[in-house]
Amino acid sequence: MSDYLSANEQLANFYNYPVNIDGIKAAITARQSFKTNRQLLVNELTNQYQNIPFSTKQSANLNSLLSNKTFTITTAHQPNIFTGPLYFIYKIIH
């Protein structure tokens, strides 16, 4: 974990952007060129959760996905290389 957080060169092939705010900015800049159907995303999420009442804040967050200035960070199986669920605790602490 410390090698990842300190951007150890040996791990550079495992991610595309530096592990810092500049890396996040670079990822967002690159992502802006991807075509995204934001309306479809919002519609599908709304349909998926139609039986669960949203708070005002949740509705605002969902609708913010319509803006081309809104981006999300999504993780999948990658955290498993950092001991599974414990990885999320490290991320929160960091």
PDB file of C-alpha atoms in Angstrom:
ATOM      1  CA  MET A   1       0.000   0.000   0.000  1.00  0.00           C
ATOM      2  CA  SER A   2       2.785   2.435   0.855  1.00  0.00           C
ATOM      3  CA  ASP A   3       4.430   1.753  -2.531  1.00  0.00           C
ATOM      4  CA  TYR A   4       1.172   2.676  -4.255  1.00  0.00           C
ATOM      5  CA  LEU A   5       0.679   5.837  -2.210  1.00  0.00           C
ATOM      6  CA  SER A   6       4.281   6.904  -2.756  1.00  0.00           C
ATOM      7  CA  ALA A   7       3.943   6.241  -6.532  1.00  0.00           C
ATOM      8  CA  ASN A   8       6.665   3.584  -6.592  1.00  0.00           C
ATOM      9  CA  GLU A   9       7.933   3.188 -10.181  1.00  0.00           C
ATOM     10  CA  GLN A  10       7.471  -0.600 -10.060  1.00  0.00           C
ATOM     11  CA  LEU A  11       3.702  -0.112  -9.873  1.00  0.00           C
ATOM     12  CA  ALA A  12       3.464   2.443 -12.687  1.00  0.00           C
ATOM     13  CA  ASN A  13       2.178  -0.143 -15.193  1.00  0.00           C
ATOM     14  CA  PHE A  14      -0.865  -0.831 -13.017  1.00  0.00           C
ATOM     15  CA  TYR A  15      -2.489   2.590 -13.363  1.00  0.00           C
ATOM     16  CA  ASN A  16      -2.695   5.308 -16.001  1.00  0.00           C
ATOM     17  CA  TYR A  17      -2.400   8.484 -13.954  1.00  0.00           C
ATOM     18  CA  PRO A  18      -0.303   9.662 -11.013  1.00  0.00           C
ATOM     19  CA  VAL A  19      -1.675   9.074  -7.541  1.00  0.00           C
ATOM     20  CA  ASN A  20      -2.344  12.722  -6.739  1.00  0.00           C
ATOM     21  CA  ILE A  21      -4.673  15.602  -7.566  1.00  0.00           C
ATOM     22  CA  ASP A  22      -2.873  16.206 -10.873  1.00  0.00           C
ATOM     23  CA  GLY A  23      -3.550  12.593 -11.818  1.00  0.00           C
ATOM     24  CA  ILE A  24      -7.246  13.031 -11.083  1.00  0.00           C
ATOM     25  CA  LYS A  25      -7.321  16.199 -13.182  1.00  0.00           C
ATOM     26  CA  ALA A  26      -5.562  14.397 -16.047  1.00  0.00           C
ATOM     27  CA  ALA A  27      -8.037  11.505 -15.860  1.00  0.00           C
ATOM     28  CA  ILE A  28     -10.974  13.927 -15.978  1.00  0.00           C
ATOM     29  CA  THR A  29      -9.480  15.744 -18.962  1.00  0.00           C
ATOM     30  CA  ALA A  30      -9.026  12.444 -20.807  1.00  0.00           C
ATOM     31  CA  ARG A  31     -12.520  11.285 -19.859  1.00  0.00           C
ATOM     32  CA  GLN A  32     -14.117  14.426 -21.303  1.00  0.00           C
ATOM     33  CA  SER A  33     -13.438  13.107 -24.807  1.00  0.00           C
ATOM     34  CA  PHE A  34     -15.534   9.956 -24.213  1.00  0.00           C
ATOM     35  CA  LYS A  35     -19.097   9.999 -25.488  1.00  0.00           C
ATOM     36  CA  THR A  36     -21.472   9.568 -22.565  1.00  0.00           C
ATOM     37  CA  ASN A  37     -25.245   9.349 -22.633  1.00  0.00           C
ATOM     38  CA  ARG A  38     -25.823  11.065 -19.320  1.00  0.00           C
ATOM     39  CA  GLN A  39     -29.593  11.193 -19.730  1.00  0.00           C
ATOM     40  CA  LEU A  40     -29.717   7.412 -20.193  1.00  0.00           C
ATOM     41  CA  LEU A  41     -27.567   6.925 -17.097  1.00  0.00           C
ATOM     42  CA  VAL A  42     -29.845   9.110 -14.966  1.00  0.00           C
ATOM     43  CA  ASN A  43     -32.964   7.435 -16.378  1.00  0.00           C
ATOM     44  CA  GLU A  44     -31.654   3.943 -15.658  1.00  0.00           C
ATOM     45  CA  LEU A  45     -30.526   4.792 -12.135  1.00  0.00           C
ATOM     46  CA  THR A  46     -33.893   6.429 -11.464  1.00  0.00           C
ATOM     47  CA  ASN A  47     -35.702   3.332 -12.743  1.00  0.00           C
ATOM     48  CA  GLN A  48     -33.472   0.987 -10.774  1.00  0.00           C
ATOM     49  CA  TYR A  49     -34.178   2.816  -7.518  1.00  0.00           C
ATOM     50  CA  GLN A  50     -37.786   3.809  -8.186  1.00  0.00           C
ATOM     51  CA  ASN A  51     -39.046   1.996  -5.068  1.00  0.00           C
ATOM     52  CA  ILE A  52     -36.569   3.714  -2.774  1.00  0.00           C
ATOM     53  CA  PRO A  53     -37.401   7.279  -1.753  1.00  0.00           C
ATOM     54  CA  PHE A  54     -34.596   9.771  -2.420  1.00  0.00           C
ATOM     55  CA  SER A  55     -33.688  12.628  -0.131  1.00  0.00           C
ATOM     56  CA  THR A  56     -33.383  16.090  -1.645  1.00  0.00           C
ATOM     57  CA  LYS A  57     -29.581  15.742  -1.611  1.00  0.00           C
ATOM     58  CA  GLN A  58     -29.699  12.331  -3.303  1.00  0.00           C
ATOM     59  CA  SER A  59     -31.965  13.681  -6.039  1.00  0.00           C
ATOM     60  CA  ALA A  60     -29.625  16.631  -6.545  1.00  0.00           C
ATOM     61  CA  ASN A  61     -26.619  14.298  -6.751  1.00  0.00           C
ATOM     62  CA  LEU A  62     -28.386  12.063  -9.259  1.00  0.00           C
ATOM     63  CA  ASN A  63     -29.390  15.022 -11.400  1.00  0.00           C
ATOM     64  CA  SER A  64     -25.849  16.409 -11.248  1.00  0.00           C
ATOM     65  CA  LEU A  65     -24.843  13.454 -13.433  1.00  0.00           C
ATOM     66  CA  LEU A  66     -26.547  15.290 -16.294  1.00  0.00           C
ATOM     67  CA  SER A  67     -23.804  17.930 -16.199  1.00  0.00           C
ATOM     68  CA  ASN A  68     -20.742  17.370 -18.357  1.00  0.00           C
ATOM     69  CA  LYS A  69     -18.745  18.804 -15.447  1.00  0.00           C
ATOM     70  CA  THR A  70     -19.726  15.943 -13.134  1.00  0.00           C
ATOM     71  CA  PHE A  71     -17.485  12.890 -12.859  1.00  0.00           C
ATOM     72  CA  THR A  72     -17.539   9.861 -10.608  1.00  0.00           C
ATOM     73  CA  ILE A  73     -14.873   7.521  -9.312  1.00  0.00           C
ATOM     74  CA  THR A  74     -15.813   3.874  -9.631  1.00  0.00           C
ATOM     75  CA  THR A  75     -13.842   0.906  -8.360  1.00  0.00           C
ATOM     76  CA  ALA A  76     -14.319  -2.743  -9.165  1.00  0.00           C
ATOM     77  CA  HIS A  77     -11.954  -5.661  -8.648  1.00  0.00           C
ATOM     78  CA  GLN A  78      -8.783  -3.576  -8.438  1.00  0.00           C
ATOM     79  CA  PRO A  79      -9.017  -3.177  -4.651  1.00  0.00           C
ATOM     80  CA  ASN A  80      -8.545  -6.932  -4.253  1.00  0.00           C
ATOM     81  CA  ILE A  81      -4.829  -6.571  -4.919  1.00  0.00           C
ATOM     82  CA  PHE A  82      -4.687  -4.414  -1.782  1.00  0.00           C
ATOM     83  CA  THR A  83      -6.292  -6.949   0.599  1.00  0.00           C
ATOM     84  CA  GLY A  84      -9.946  -6.573  -0.397  1.00  0.00           C
ATOM     85  CA  PRO A  85     -12.244  -4.583   1.903  1.00  0.00           C
ATOM     86  CA  LEU A  86      -9.311  -3.319   3.962  1.00  0.00           C
ATOM     87  CA  TYR A  87      -8.311  -1.286   0.908  1.00  0.00           C
ATOM     88  CA  PHE A  88     -11.370   0.929   1.332  1.00  0.00           C
ATOM     89  CA  ILE A  89     -10.374   1.717   4.901  1.00  0.00           C
ATOM     90  CA  TYR A  90      -6.921   2.753   3.644  1.00  0.00           C
ATOM     91  CA  LYS A  91      -8.566   4.944   1.004  1.00  0.00           C
ATOM     92  CA  ILE A  92     -10.767   6.639   3.589  1.00  0.00           C
ATOM     93  CA  ILE A  93      -7.794   7.266   5.867  1.00  0.00           C
ATOM     94  CA  HIS A  94      -5.691   8.610   2.996  1.00  0.00           C
TER      95      HIS A  94
END
